[in-house]
C-alpha positions as a printed NumPy array, in Angstrom:
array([[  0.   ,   0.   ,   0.   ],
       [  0.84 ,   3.664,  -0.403],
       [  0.141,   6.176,   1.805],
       [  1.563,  10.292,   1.656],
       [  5.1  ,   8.496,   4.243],
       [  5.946,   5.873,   1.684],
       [  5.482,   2.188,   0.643],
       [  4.257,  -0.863,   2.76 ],
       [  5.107,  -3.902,   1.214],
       [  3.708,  -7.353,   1.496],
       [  6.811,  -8.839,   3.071],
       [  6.04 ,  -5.908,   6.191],
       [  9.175,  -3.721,   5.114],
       [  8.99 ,  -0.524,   4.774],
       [  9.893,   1.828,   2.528],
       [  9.987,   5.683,   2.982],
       [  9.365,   8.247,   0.38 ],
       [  7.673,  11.108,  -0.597],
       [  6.898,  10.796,  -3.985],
       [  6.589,   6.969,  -5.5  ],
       [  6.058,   6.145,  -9.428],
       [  4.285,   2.873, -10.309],
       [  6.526,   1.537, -13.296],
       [  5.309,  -2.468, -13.711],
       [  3.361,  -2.111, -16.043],
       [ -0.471,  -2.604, -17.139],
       [ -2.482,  -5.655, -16.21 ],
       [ -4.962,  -6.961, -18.493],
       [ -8.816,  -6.075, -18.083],
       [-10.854,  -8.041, -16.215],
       [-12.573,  -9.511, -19.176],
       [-10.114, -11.863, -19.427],
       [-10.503, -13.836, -16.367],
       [-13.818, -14.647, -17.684],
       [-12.94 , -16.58 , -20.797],
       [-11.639, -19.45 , -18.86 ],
       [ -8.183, -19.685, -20.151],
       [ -5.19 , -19.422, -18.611],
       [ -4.141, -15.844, -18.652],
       [ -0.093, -14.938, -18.563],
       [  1.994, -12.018, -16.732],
       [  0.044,  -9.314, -15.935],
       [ -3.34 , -11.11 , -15.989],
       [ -3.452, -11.268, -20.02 ],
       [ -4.103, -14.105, -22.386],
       [ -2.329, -15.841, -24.407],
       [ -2.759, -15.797, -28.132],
       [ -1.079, -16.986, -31.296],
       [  0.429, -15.017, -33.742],
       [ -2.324, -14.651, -35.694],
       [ -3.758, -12.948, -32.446],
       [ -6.279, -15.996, -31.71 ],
       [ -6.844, -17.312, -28.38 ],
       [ -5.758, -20.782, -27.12 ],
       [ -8.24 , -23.514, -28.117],
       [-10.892, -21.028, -29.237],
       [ -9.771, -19.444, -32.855],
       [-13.219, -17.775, -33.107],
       [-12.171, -15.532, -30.26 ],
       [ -9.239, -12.754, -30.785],
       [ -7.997, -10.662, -28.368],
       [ -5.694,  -7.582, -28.579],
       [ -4.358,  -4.475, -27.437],
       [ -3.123,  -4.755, -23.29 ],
       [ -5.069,  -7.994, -23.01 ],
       [ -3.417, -10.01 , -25.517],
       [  0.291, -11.588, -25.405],
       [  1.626, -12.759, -28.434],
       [  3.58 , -15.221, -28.181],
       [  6.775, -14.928, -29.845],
       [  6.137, -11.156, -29.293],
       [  5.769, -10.741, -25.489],
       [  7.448,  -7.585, -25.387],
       [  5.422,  -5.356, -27.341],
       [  4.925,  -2.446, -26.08 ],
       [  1.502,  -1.368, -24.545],
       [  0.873,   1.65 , -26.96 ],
       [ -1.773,   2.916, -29.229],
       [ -0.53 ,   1.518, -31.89 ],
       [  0.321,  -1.814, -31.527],
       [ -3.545,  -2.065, -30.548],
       [ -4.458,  -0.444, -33.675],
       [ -2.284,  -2.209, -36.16 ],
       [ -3.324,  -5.703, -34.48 ],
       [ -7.377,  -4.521, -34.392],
       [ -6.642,  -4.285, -38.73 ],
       [ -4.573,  -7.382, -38.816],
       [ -8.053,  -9.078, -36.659],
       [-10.443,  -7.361, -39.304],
       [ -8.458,  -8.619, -42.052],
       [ -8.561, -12.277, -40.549],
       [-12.126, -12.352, -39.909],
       [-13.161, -11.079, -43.926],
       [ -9.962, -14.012, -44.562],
       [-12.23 , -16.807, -42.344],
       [-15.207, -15.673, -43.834],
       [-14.069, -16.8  , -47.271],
       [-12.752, -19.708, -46.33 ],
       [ -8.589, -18.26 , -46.011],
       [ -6.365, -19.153, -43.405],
       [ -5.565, -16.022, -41.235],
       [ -2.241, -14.1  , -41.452],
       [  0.013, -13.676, -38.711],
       [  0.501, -10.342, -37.091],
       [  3.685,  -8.255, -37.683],
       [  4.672,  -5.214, -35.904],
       [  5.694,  -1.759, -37.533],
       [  7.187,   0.541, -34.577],
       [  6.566,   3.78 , -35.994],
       [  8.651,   5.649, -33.705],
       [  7.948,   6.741, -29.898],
       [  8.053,  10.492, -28.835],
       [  7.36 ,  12.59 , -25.925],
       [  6.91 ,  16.101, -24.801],
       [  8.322,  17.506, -21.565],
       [  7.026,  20.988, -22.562],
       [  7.573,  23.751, -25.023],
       [ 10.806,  23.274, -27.489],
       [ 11.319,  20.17 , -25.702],
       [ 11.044,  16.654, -25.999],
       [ 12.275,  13.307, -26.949],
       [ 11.889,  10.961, -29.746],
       [ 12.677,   7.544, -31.592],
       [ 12.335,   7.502, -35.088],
       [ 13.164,   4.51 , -36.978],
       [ 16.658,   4.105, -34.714],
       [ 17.975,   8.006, -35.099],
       [ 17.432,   9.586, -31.195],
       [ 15.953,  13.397, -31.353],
       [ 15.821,  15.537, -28.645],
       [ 15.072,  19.462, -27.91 ],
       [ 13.288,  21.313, -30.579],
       [ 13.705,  19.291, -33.66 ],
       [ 12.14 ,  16.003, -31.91 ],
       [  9.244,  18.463, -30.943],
       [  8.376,  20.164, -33.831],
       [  8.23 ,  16.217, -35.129],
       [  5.683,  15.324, -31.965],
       [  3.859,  18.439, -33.002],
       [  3.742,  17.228, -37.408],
       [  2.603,  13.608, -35.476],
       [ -0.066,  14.472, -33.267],
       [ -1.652,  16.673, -35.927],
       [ -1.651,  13.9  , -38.825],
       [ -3.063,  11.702, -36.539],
       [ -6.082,  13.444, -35.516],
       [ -9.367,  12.702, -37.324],
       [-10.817,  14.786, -39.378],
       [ -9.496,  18.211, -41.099],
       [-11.494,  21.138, -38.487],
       [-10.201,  19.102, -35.411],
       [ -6.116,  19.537, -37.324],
       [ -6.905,  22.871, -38.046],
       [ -8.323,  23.967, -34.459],
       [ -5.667,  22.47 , -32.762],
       [ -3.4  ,  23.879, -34.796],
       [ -4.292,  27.52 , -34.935],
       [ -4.529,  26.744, -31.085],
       [ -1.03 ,  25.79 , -30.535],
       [  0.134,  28.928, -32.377],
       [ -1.658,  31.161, -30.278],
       [ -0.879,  29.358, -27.619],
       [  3.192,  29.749, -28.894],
       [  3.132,  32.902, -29.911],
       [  1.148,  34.552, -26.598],
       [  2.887,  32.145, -24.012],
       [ -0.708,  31.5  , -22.453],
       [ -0.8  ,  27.583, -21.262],
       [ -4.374,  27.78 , -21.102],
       [ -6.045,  24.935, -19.249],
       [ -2.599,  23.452, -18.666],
       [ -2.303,  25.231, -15.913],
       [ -3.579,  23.73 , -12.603],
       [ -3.788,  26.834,  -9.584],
       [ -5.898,  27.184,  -6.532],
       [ -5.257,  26.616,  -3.15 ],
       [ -4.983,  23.297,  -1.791],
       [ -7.359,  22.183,   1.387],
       [ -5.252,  20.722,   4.671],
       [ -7.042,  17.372,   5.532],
       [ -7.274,  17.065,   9.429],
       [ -5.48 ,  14.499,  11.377],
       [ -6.859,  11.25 ,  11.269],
       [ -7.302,  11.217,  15.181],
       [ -9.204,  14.716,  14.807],
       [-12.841,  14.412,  15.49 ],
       [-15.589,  14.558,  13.31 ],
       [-17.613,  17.209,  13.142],
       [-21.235,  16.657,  11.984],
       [-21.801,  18.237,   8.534],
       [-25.538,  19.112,   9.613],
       [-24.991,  20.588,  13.222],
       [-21.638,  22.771,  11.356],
       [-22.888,  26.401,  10.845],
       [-22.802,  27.86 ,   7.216],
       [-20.659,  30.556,   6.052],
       [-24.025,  32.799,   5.37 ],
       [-24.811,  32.211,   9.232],
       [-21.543,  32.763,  10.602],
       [-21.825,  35.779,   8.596],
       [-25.085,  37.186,   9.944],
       [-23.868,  36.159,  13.547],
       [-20.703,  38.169,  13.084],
       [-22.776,  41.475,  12.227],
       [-25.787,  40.836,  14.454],
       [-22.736,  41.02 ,  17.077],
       [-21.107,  44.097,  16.125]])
């Protein structure tokens, strides 16, 4: 468990820190447990290459619940659940005319992101980018990818405003944060706790 002092692991040690970043990983959704198979590491089921499921090749799965095998590693990205949702389309119209389905094959595209403005990293087929360059190419990316030619060109006359006027916009997250009481503190009932309007009225029926 995690709690604002650190981390309490299972074993009963302890671990102390102030700021703790969960790195292992996605587990599969729950849906899997249901199918009755035997699921692999992080609760996710096994399939084929050609993305089918273990003893049932009418079912496919994909995306974070699927684990290829032969291709555990994939990364769990966007994009390897969009290029394995064609490959399953593809397959089904294949089955439907009586063709054997095609194994899957991965095309990495590239990985890149943005730690702010001029800055970021990227991946692109094996040459490393960083600083501007790599995030003028996250900015080209994002934009090609989004549907539709009014959502491109709103977010892109956006992002020059947004460059050109330094406002972040709704980036920006301000207000003052509330101090919880102790846990030992006691509770105060929320109907017997005067309102701000009647503390109010109190304070000038007073004066």
């Amino acid at each position: 468990s995690v709690d604002p002092e650190g981390v309490q692991l299972a074993s009963g040690d302890r671990i102390r820190a102030r700021t703790v970043v969960w790195a292992a990983g996605i587990r599969g959704a729950p849906l899997g447990a249901s199918l009755g198979v035997p699921l692999g590491r992080g609760a996710r089921v096994p399939v084929s290459a050609t993305l089918q499921v273990d003893g049932h090749p009418e079912v496919y799965a994909i995306g974070d619940l699927a684990l290829v095998r032969g291709m555990e590693a994939l990364p769990q990205v966007a994009q390897v659940a969009i290029q394995q949702g064609r490959r399953v389309a593809a397959n089904v119209q294949r089955a439907l005319c009586g063709a054997e389905p095609l194994p899957f094959r991965y095309w990495d595209p590239g990985t890149m992101a943005t730690i702010g403005r001029d800055r970021a990293v990227a991946m692109l087929f094996g040459v490393k980018l960083a600083g501007r360059l790599a995030w003028l190419f996250w900015l080209v990316a994002h934009i090609v990818f989004l549907a539709g030619f009014r959502n491109r060109a709103t977010v892109f006359v956006n992002w020059i405003y947004h460059y050109l006027t330094y406002d972040l916009g709704l980036r920006a997250i301000v207000g003052r944060t509330r101090q919880l009481p102790p846990a030992d503190a006691p509770r105060v009932d929320a109907a017997r706790r005067p309102s701000r309007r009647g503390a109010d009225q109190h304070s000038s029926d007073a004066a």
